[in-house]
mmCIF file of C-alpha atoms in Angstrom:
data_model
loop_
_atom_site.group_PDB
_atom_site.id
_atom_site.type_symbol
_atom_site.label_atom_id
_atom_site.label_comp_id
_atom_site.label_asym_id
_atom_site.label_seq_id
_atom_site.Cartn_x
_atom_site.Cartn_y
_atom_site.Cartn_z
ATOM 1 C CA MET A 1 -2.453 20.017 -15.482
ATOM 2 C CA GLN A 2 -1.504 22.820 -13.114
ATOM 3 C CA ASP A 3 1.490 23.001 -10.794
ATOM 4 C CA LEU A 4 0.509 23.788 -7.200
ATOM 5 C CA PRO A 5 2.947 25.478 -4.803
ATOM 6 C CA LEU A 6 3.641 23.509 -1.606
ATOM 7 C CA ALA A 7 4.669 25.988 1.082
ATOM 8 C CA GLY A 8 6.711 24.512 3.903
ATOM 9 C CA LEU A 9 7.299 21.012 2.530
ATOM 10 C CA PRO A 10 10.059 19.218 4.513
ATOM 11 C CA LYS A 11 13.218 17.927 2.837
ATOM 12 C CA LEU A 12 11.992 15.707 -0.024
ATOM 13 C CA MET A 13 14.110 12.690 -0.918
ATOM 14 C CA THR A 14 13.885 12.203 -4.705
ATOM 15 C CA GLY A 15 15.704 9.134 -5.951
ATOM 16 C CA GLY A 16 14.887 5.538 -6.733
ATOM 17 C CA GLN A 17 11.335 5.026 -5.475
ATOM 18 C CA GLY A 18 11.426 8.093 -3.260
ATOM 19 C CA ASP A 19 9.396 11.254 -3.910
ATOM 20 C CA LEU A 20 5.881 12.461 -3.109
ATOM 21 C CA LEU A 21 3.907 9.255 -2.558
ATOM 22 C CA ASP A 22 0.168 9.667 -1.803
ATOM 23 C CA ILE A 23 -2.359 12.408 -1.141
ATOM 24 C CA ALA A 24 -5.791 12.469 0.517
ATOM 25 C CA VAL A 25 -8.219 15.146 1.703
ATOM 26 C CA HIS A 26 -9.713 14.841 5.184
ATOM 27 C CA PRO A 27 -13.158 13.242 4.602
ATOM 28 C CA ALA A 28 -14.929 15.776 6.836
ATOM 29 C CA ASP A 29 -13.721 18.791 4.807
ATOM 30 C CA LYS A 30 -15.927 20.055 1.970
ATOM 31 C CA GLY A 31 -14.318 23.461 1.280
ATOM 32 C CA PRO A 32 -13.575 26.184 0.486
ATOM 33 C CA GLN A 33 -10.445 25.198 2.426
ATOM 34 C CA VAL A 34 -9.572 21.570 3.029
ATOM 35 C CA ARG A 35 -6.910 19.728 4.975
ATOM 36 C CA VAL A 36 -4.617 17.811 2.629
ATOM 37 C CA TYR A 37 -2.604 14.836 3.901
ATOM 38 C CA MET A 38 0.453 13.684 1.965
ATOM 39 C CA THR A 39 2.996 10.912 2.389
ATOM 40 C CA MET A 40 6.522 11.494 1.147
ATOM 41 C CA ALA A 41 10.082 10.212 1.243
ATOM 42 C CA ASN A 42 11.997 12.501 3.583
ATOM 43 C CA GLY A 43 15.736 12.949 3.998
ATOM 44 C CA THR A 44 18.757 12.086 1.892
ATOM 45 C CA GLU A 45 20.129 9.082 0.043
ATOM 46 C CA ALA A 46 22.202 8.269 3.130
ATOM 47 C CA GLU A 47 19.374 8.632 5.684
ATOM 48 C CA ASN A 48 15.674 8.671 4.844
ATOM 49 C CA ARG A 49 12.243 7.542 5.955
ATOM 50 C CA THR A 50 8.535 7.804 5.088
ATOM 51 C CA MET A 51 6.730 10.853 6.477
ATOM 52 C CA LEU A 52 3.134 12.053 6.773
ATOM 53 C CA VAL A 53 2.529 15.796 6.410
ATOM 54 C CA ARG A 54 -0.582 17.997 6.377
ATOM 55 C CA GLY A 55 -1.310 21.322 4.709
ATOM 56 C CA THR A 56 -4.324 23.479 3.789
ATOM 57 C CA PHE A 57 -5.533 23.755 0.196
ATOM 58 C CA ASP A 58 -7.497 26.879 -0.741
ATOM 59 C CA GLY A 59 -8.102 25.994 -4.387
ATOM 60 C CA LYS A 60 -4.850 27.564 -5.601
ATOM 61 C CA ARG A 61 -2.033 26.471 -3.329
ATOM 62 C CA VAL A 62 -1.181 24.269 -0.349
ATOM 63 C CA THR A 63 0.112 26.244 2.625
ATOM 64 C CA GLY A 64 1.043 25.666 6.240
ATOM 65 C CA ILE A 65 2.537 22.227 5.655
ATOM 66 C CA VAL A 66 3.598 20.558 8.900
ATOM 67 C CA PRO A 67 4.976 17.069 9.628
ATOM 68 C CA LEU A 68 2.505 14.869 11.520
ATOM 69 C CA PHE A 69 4.303 11.532 11.657
ATOM 70 C CA THR A 70 7.770 10.177 10.814
ATOM 71 C CA ALA A 71 8.386 6.452 10.457
ATOM 72 C CA SER A 72 11.342 4.892 12.226
ATOM 73 C CA PRO A 73 13.940 3.546 11.996
ATOM 74 C CA SER A 74 15.553 5.505 9.188
ATOM 75 C CA LYS A 75 17.227 3.698 6.296
ATOM 76 C CA ASN A 76 19.452 4.502 3.337
ATOM 77 C CA GLY A 77 18.974 3.970 -0.384
ATOM 78 C CA GLY A 78 15.888 4.555 -2.489
ATOM 79 C CA GLU A 79 13.767 1.420 -2.095
ATOM 80 C CA HIS A 80 10.423 0.504 -0.527
ATOM 81 C CA PHE A 81 8.937 3.588 1.083
ATOM 82 C CA GLY A 82 5.324 2.520 0.444
ATOM 83 C CA SER A 83 3.182 4.543 1.013
ATOM 84 C CA ARG A 84 -0.598 4.785 0.716
ATOM 85 C CA ILE A 85 -3.289 6.557 2.749
ATOM 86 C CA ALA A 86 -6.879 5.438 3.438
ATOM 87 C CA TRP A 87 -9.507 6.878 5.793
ATOM 88 C CA LEU A 88 -11.620 4.623 7.994
ATOM 89 C CA ALA A 89 -15.262 5.347 8.813
ATOM 90 C CA ASP A 90 -14.345 6.454 12.344
ATOM 91 C CA GLY A 91 -12.160 9.279 11.009
ATOM 92 C CA THR A 92 -8.837 7.569 11.674
ATOM 93 C CA LEU A 93 -6.181 7.270 9.001
ATOM 94 C CA LEU A 94 -4.330 4.209 7.700
ATOM 95 C CA MET A 95 -0.820 4.738 6.339
ATOM 96 C CA SER A 96 1.333 1.994 4.839
ATOM 97 C CA ILE A 97 5.132 1.857 5.227
ATOM 98 C CA GLY A 98 7.440 -0.237 3.036
ATOM 99 C CA ASP A 99 9.943 -2.678 4.540
ATOM 100 C CA GLY A 100 12.972 -0.614 3.468
ATOM 101 C CA GLY A 101 14.455 -2.575 0.584
ATOM 102 C CA ASN A 102 15.784 -5.789 -0.928
ATOM 103 C CA PRO A 103 18.842 -7.760 0.205
ATOM 104 C CA PRO A 104 21.629 -6.870 0.794
ATOM 105 C CA GLN A 105 19.902 -3.711 2.102
ATOM 106 C CA ARG A 106 20.080 -3.646 5.895
ATOM 107 C CA VAL A 107 18.392 -1.565 8.576
ATOM 108 C CA GLY A 108 20.307 -1.814 11.808
ATOM 109 C CA ARG A 109 21.545 -5.346 12.348
ATOM 110 C CA MET A 110 18.968 -7.103 10.207
ATOM 111 C CA LEU A 111 18.030 -7.319 6.559
ATOM 112 C CA ALA A 112 15.606 -4.529 5.736
ATOM 113 C CA ARG A 113 12.908 -6.993 4.723
ATOM 114 C CA ASP A 114 13.032 -8.644 8.172
ATOM 115 C CA GLN A 115 11.847 -5.356 9.694
ATOM 116 C CA ALA A 116 8.356 -6.354 8.535
ATOM 117 C CA GLN A 117 8.246 -8.908 11.379
ATOM 118 C CA ASN A 118 9.668 -6.475 13.932
ATOM 119 C CA LEU A 119 6.934 -4.754 15.936
ATOM 120 C CA GLY A 120 9.539 -2.343 17.243
ATOM 121 C CA SER A 121 9.847 -0.902 13.713
ATOM 122 C CA HIS A 122 7.264 0.923 11.616
ATOM 123 C CA ASN A 123 8.811 -0.475 8.425
ATOM 124 C CA GLY A 124 6.754 -3.178 6.720
ATOM 125 C CA SER A 125 3.491 -2.271 8.433
ATOM 126 C CA ILE A 126 0.200 -0.410 8.161
ATOM 127 C CA LEU A 127 -0.260 2.272 10.803
ATOM 128 C CA ARG A 128 -3.522 3.608 12.240
ATOM 129 C CA LEU A 129 -3.273 7.254 13.215
ATOM 130 C CA THR A 130 -5.501 10.083 14.358
ATOM 131 C CA SER A 131 -5.955 13.105 12.100
ATOM 132 C CA GLU A 132 -3.121 14.689 14.113
ATOM 133 C CA GLY A 133 -0.727 11.817 13.327
ATOM 134 C CA LYS A 134 -0.894 10.221 16.787
ATOM 135 C CA PRO A 135 -1.437 6.519 17.537
ATOM 136 C CA VAL A 136 -5.120 5.682 17.926
ATOM 137 C CA PRO A 137 -5.888 4.590 21.504
ATOM 138 C CA GLY A 138 -6.675 0.884 21.547
ATOM 139 C CA ASN A 139 -4.711 -0.057 18.428
ATOM 140 C CA PRO A 140 -4.699 -3.873 18.501
ATOM 141 C CA LEU A 141 -0.951 -4.448 18.854
ATOM 142 C CA ALA A 142 -0.140 -1.653 21.294
ATOM 143 C CA SER A 143 -0.344 -3.926 24.331
ATOM 144 C CA LYS A 144 2.353 -6.293 23.017
ATOM 145 C CA PRO A 145 5.732 -5.840 24.732
ATOM 146 C CA GLY A 146 8.046 -3.769 22.544
ATOM 147 C CA ALA A 147 5.393 -3.000 19.919
ATOM 148 C CA LEU A 148 5.058 0.506 18.541
ATOM 149 C CA PRO A 149 1.564 1.856 19.322
ATOM 150 C CA GLU A 150 0.879 3.108 15.780
ATOM 151 C CA ILE A 151 1.064 -0.354 14.153
ATOM 152 C CA TRP A 152 -2.270 -1.755 12.959
ATOM 153 C CA SER A 153 -1.025 -4.712 10.871
ATOM 154 C CA TYR A 154 2.398 -5.999 9.873
ATOM 155 C CA GLY A 155 4.256 -8.446 7.644
ATOM 156 C CA HIS A 156 3.950 -6.201 4.566
ATOM 157 C CA ARG A 157 6.602 -5.707 1.891
ATOM 158 C CA ASN A 158 5.666 -2.662 -0.207
ATOM 159 C CA ILE A 159 1.992 -1.765 -0.480
ATOM 160 C CA GLN A 160 0.971 0.010 -3.701
ATOM 161 C CA GLY A 161 -2.811 0.236 -3.236
ATOM 162 C CA LEU A 162 -4.915 0.746 -0.092
ATOM 163 C CA VAL A 163 -8.705 1.176 -0.183
ATOM 164 C CA VAL A 164 -11.769 0.901 2.035
ATOM 165 C CA ASP A 165 -14.998 -0.549 0.635
ATOM 166 C CA ALA A 166 -18.148 1.531 0.129
ATOM 167 C CA ALA A 167 -19.604 0.421 3.468
ATOM 168 C CA GLY A 168 -16.442 1.490 5.286
ATOM 169 C CA LYS A 169 -16.044 -1.959 6.810
ATOM 170 C CA GLN A 170 -13.389 -3.760 4.747
ATOM 171 C CA VAL A 171 -9.836 -2.666 3.960
ATOM 172 C CA PHE A 172 -7.940 -4.061 0.977
ATOM 173 C CA ALA A 173 -4.287 -3.684 -0.003
ATOM 174 C CA SER A 174 -2.283 -4.617 -3.095
ATOM 175 C CA GLU A 175 1.357 -5.366 -2.492
ATOM 176 C CA HIS A 176 4.549 -5.950 -4.473
ATOM 177 C CA GLY A 177 6.335 -9.248 -3.995
ATOM 178 C CA PRO A 178 9.808 -10.095 -5.392
ATOM 179 C CA ARG A 179 9.823 -11.987 -8.704
ATOM 180 C CA GLY A 180 6.163 -12.831 -8.293
ATOM 181 C CA GLY A 181 4.244 -13.186 -5.091
ATOM 182 C CA ASP A 182 2.259 -10.007 -5.705
ATOM 183 C CA GLU A 183 -0.763 -10.034 -3.432
ATOM 184 C CA ILE A 184 -4.134 -8.600 -2.641
ATOM 185 C CA ASN A 185 -5.033 -8.877 1.036
ATOM 186 C CA ARG A 186 -8.073 -8.098 3.135
ATOM 187 C CA ILE A 187 -6.506 -6.160 6.007
ATOM 188 C CA GLU A 188 -7.636 -6.601 9.598
ATOM 189 C CA GLY A 189 -6.152 -4.911 12.642
ATOM 190 C CA GLY A 190 -3.708 -6.992 14.666
ATOM 191 C CA LYS A 191 -2.983 -9.520 11.890
ATOM 192 C CA ASN A 192 0.380 -10.660 10.493
ATOM 193 C CA TYR A 193 0.488 -10.825 6.675
ATOM 194 C CA GLY A 194 3.622 -12.894 6.594
ATOM 195 C CA TRP A 195 6.365 -11.098 4.708
ATOM 196 C CA PRO A 196 9.108 -12.345 4.416
ATOM 197 C CA ILE A 197 8.258 -15.638 6.161
ATOM 198 C CA GLN A 198 5.104 -16.253 4.112
ATOM 199 C CA THR A 199 5.300 -15.339 0.419
ATOM 200 C CA PHE A 200 5.076 -16.761 -3.098
ATOM 201 C CA GLY A 201 8.008 -14.537 -4.130
ATOM 202 C CA LEU A 202 11.552 -15.467 -5.129
ATOM 203 C CA ASP A 203 14.828 -13.854 -4.123
ATOM 204 C CA TYR A 204 16.002 -11.492 -6.871
ATOM 205 C CA LYS A 205 19.569 -12.827 -6.925
ATOM 206 C CA THR A 206 19.267 -16.516 -6.057
ATOM 207 C CA ARG A 207 15.743 -17.049 -7.463
ATOM 208 C CA GLU A 208 15.121 -19.320 -4.514
ATOM 209 C CA PRO A 209 11.834 -19.050 -2.548
ATOM 210 C CA VAL A 210 12.026 -16.330 0.098
ATOM 211 C CA GLY A 211 9.531 -18.012 2.405
ATOM 212 C CA LYS A 212 6.690 -20.525 2.363
ATOM 213 C CA PRO A 213 3.357 -19.987 0.572
ATOM 214 C CA SER A 214 1.379 -20.486 3.781
ATOM 215 C CA VAL A 215 2.408 -20.383 7.436
ATOM 216 C CA PRO A 216 0.143 -21.069 10.442
ATOM 217 C CA GLY A 217 -0.827 -17.902 12.273
ATOM 218 C CA MET A 218 -0.288 -15.678 9.242
ATOM 219 C CA VAL A 219 -2.968 -14.414 6.856
ATOM 220 C CA ASP A 220 -3.134 -15.962 3.390
ATOM 221 C CA PRO A 221 -3.657 -13.497 0.524
ATOM 222 C CA LEU A 222 -7.003 -13.290 -1.247
ATOM 223 C CA VAL A 223 -5.120 -13.284 -4.544
ATOM 224 C CA ALA A 224 -1.473 -14.017 -5.376
ATOM 225 C CA TRP A 225 -0.016 -13.287 -8.815
ATOM 226 C CA SER A 226 3.303 -14.317 -10.359
ATOM 227 C CA PRO A 227 4.017 -12.003 -12.011
ATOM 228 C CA SER A 228 1.818 -8.936 -12.071
ATOM 229 C CA PRO A 229 3.371 -6.034 -10.189
ATOM 230 C CA PRO A 230 0.439 -4.070 -8.723
ATOM 231 C CA SER A 231 0.066 -0.325 -8.769
ATOM 232 C CA GLY A 232 -3.127 1.455 -7.734
ATOM 233 C CA LEU A 233 -6.214 -0.162 -6.216
ATOM 234 C CA ALA A 234 -9.834 0.999 -6.396
ATOM 235 C CA TRP A 235 -13.204 -0.194 -5.058
ATOM 236 C CA TYR A 236 -15.866 0.348 -7.735
ATOM 237 C CA THR A 237 -18.994 2.231 -6.638
ATOM 238 C CA GLY A 238 -20.059 3.715 -9.977
ATOM 239 C CA HIS A 239 -23.354 3.399 -11.806
ATOM 240 C CA ALA A 240 -22.115 3.083 -15.391
ATOM 241 C CA PHE A 241 -21.394 -0.635 -14.946
ATOM 242 C CA PRO A 242 -23.732 -1.908 -12.213
ATOM 243 C CA GLN A 243 -22.473 -5.478 -12.611
ATOM 244 C CA TRP A 244 -19.065 -4.275 -11.421
ATOM 245 C CA ARG A 245 -20.236 -2.618 -8.223
ATOM 246 C CA GLY A 246 -18.464 -4.124 -5.247
ATOM 247 C CA SER A 247 -15.421 -5.198 -7.288
ATOM 248 C CA LEU A 248 -11.776 -4.338 -6.766
ATOM 249 C CA PHE A 249 -9.722 -2.982 -9.664
ATOM 250 C CA SER A 250 -5.942 -3.413 -9.502
ATOM 251 C CA GLY A 251 -3.506 -1.849 -11.942
ATOM 252 C CA SER A 252 -0.413 -3.700 -13.135
ATOM 253 C CA LEU A 253 2.757 -1.847 -14.121
ATOM 254 C CA ALA A 254 4.816 -4.520 -15.883
ATOM 255 C CA GLY A 255 1.714 -6.289 -17.201
ATOM 256 C CA MET A 256 0.225 -3.034 -18.526
ATOM 257 C CA ASP A 257 -3.235 -4.247 -17.567
ATOM 258 C CA VAL A 258 -6.074 -3.622 -15.130
ATOM 259 C CA ARG A 259 -7.558 -6.542 -13.212
ATOM 260 C CA ARG A 260 -11.066 -6.818 -11.799
ATOM 261 C CA ILE A 261 -11.535 -9.004 -8.738
ATOM 262 C CA ALA A 262 -15.149 -9.996 -8.002
ATOM 263 C CA PHE A 263 -16.486 -11.315 -4.693
ATOM 264 C CA ASP A 264 -19.490 -13.354 -3.646
ATOM 265 C CA ALA A 265 -21.843 -12.436 -0.792
ATOM 266 C CA ASP A 266 -19.473 -14.067 1.707
ATOM 267 C CA GLY A 267 -16.479 -12.009 0.548
ATOM 268 C CA LYS A 268 -14.767 -14.848 -1.324
ATOM 269 C CA VAL A 269 -13.018 -14.165 -4.629
ATOM 270 C CA VAL A 270 -15.094 -15.783 -7.368
ATOM 271 C CA LYS A 271 -13.746 -14.215 -10.555
ATOM 272 C CA GLN A 272 -10.821 -12.322 -12.042
ATOM 273 C CA GLU A 273 -10.685 -10.476 -15.350
ATOM 274 C CA LYS A 274 -7.930 -8.454 -16.933
ATOM 275 C CA SER A 275 -7.865 -5.962 -19.782
ATOM 276 C CA TRP A 276 -5.261 -3.886 -21.635
ATOM 277 C CA ARG A 277 -4.738 -1.678 -24.660
ATOM 278 C CA SER A 278 -2.197 -3.622 -26.691
ATOM 279 C CA ALA A 279 -1.248 -7.169 -27.532
ATOM 280 C CA SER A 280 2.176 -6.732 -25.919
ATOM 281 C CA ALA A 281 0.558 -6.760 -22.488
ATOM 282 C CA CYS A 282 -0.022 -10.518 -22.661
ATOM 283 C CA ALA A 283 2.753 -12.541 -24.256
ATOM 284 C CA THR A 284 0.891 -15.853 -23.902
ATOM 285 C CA CYS A 285 -2.558 -14.835 -25.101
ATOM 286 C CA ALA A 286 -3.428 -14.944 -28.799
ATOM 287 C CA ARG A 287 -6.399 -12.706 -28.043
ATOM 288 C CA GLY A 288 -4.172 -9.932 -26.779
ATOM 289 C CA ARG A 289 -5.928 -7.282 -28.861
ATOM 290 C CA THR A 290 -9.310 -7.986 -27.320
ATOM 291 C CA ALA A 291 -10.658 -6.085 -24.338
ATOM 292 C CA THR A 292 -10.523 -8.916 -21.831
ATOM 293 C CA CYS A 293 -8.614 -12.126 -21.246
ATOM 294 C CA THR A 294 -9.039 -14.958 -18.763
ATOM 295 C CA CYS A 295 -5.707 -16.730 -19.275
#
């Protein structure tokens, strides 16, 4: 692995969950120079936020890095920055922002997690931006009074995976919940995904339910796990395993496994499988040393 210089990177906040977060090349660029988009935690322990920057990669180094978008409001501490990037077929960019942290963490006058239901805050949302970091004209929530024009969907806690299917038509996200309530959602513009009103998760301190499993007007998850903290997310398009084409693969940090989620022709989840490398990954399964498990 080779270290690459990053010329002009803004103040990087490294602490807790903060650091460089995601990276993606503009889909129209084929080289020899390409535009590289990165999300990062910016600022200090006392005041920080998630930022989108862009630079140019020439095969050896990234130069000319400039900020394109800065989420607001700022927060303190080192929790829940998000952030993942995905390109839509129309050349616009999706960027996820975490809610800001767990109680007693506050942003302004409210608990940080409640920012996810505040359309006047970028925190706890997915944004849809142009390649220059501007709100896309016609974003579905922009006409709501007090709503920030960049917001595409909201009610998110801390997205760890964000992918678009091979046809460029469906967007999927994997998301951390507290003490369970980890989710995979099919993301649609203008929709509310519920956090913290709708969730299977429990409060870290009280272990009481944070919200309700299902609330009218909010989108139910395709999959909810308790526990299985998600990490990356991928849509399989390979040829080595044709029976897996059109499946989602979600990594799990604490579970040390990878999960395959299969869909039918109508987009409904019909099967889940998980695999790992050691027996310790599944404390309840006597077949822990096998490649797959359905428990």
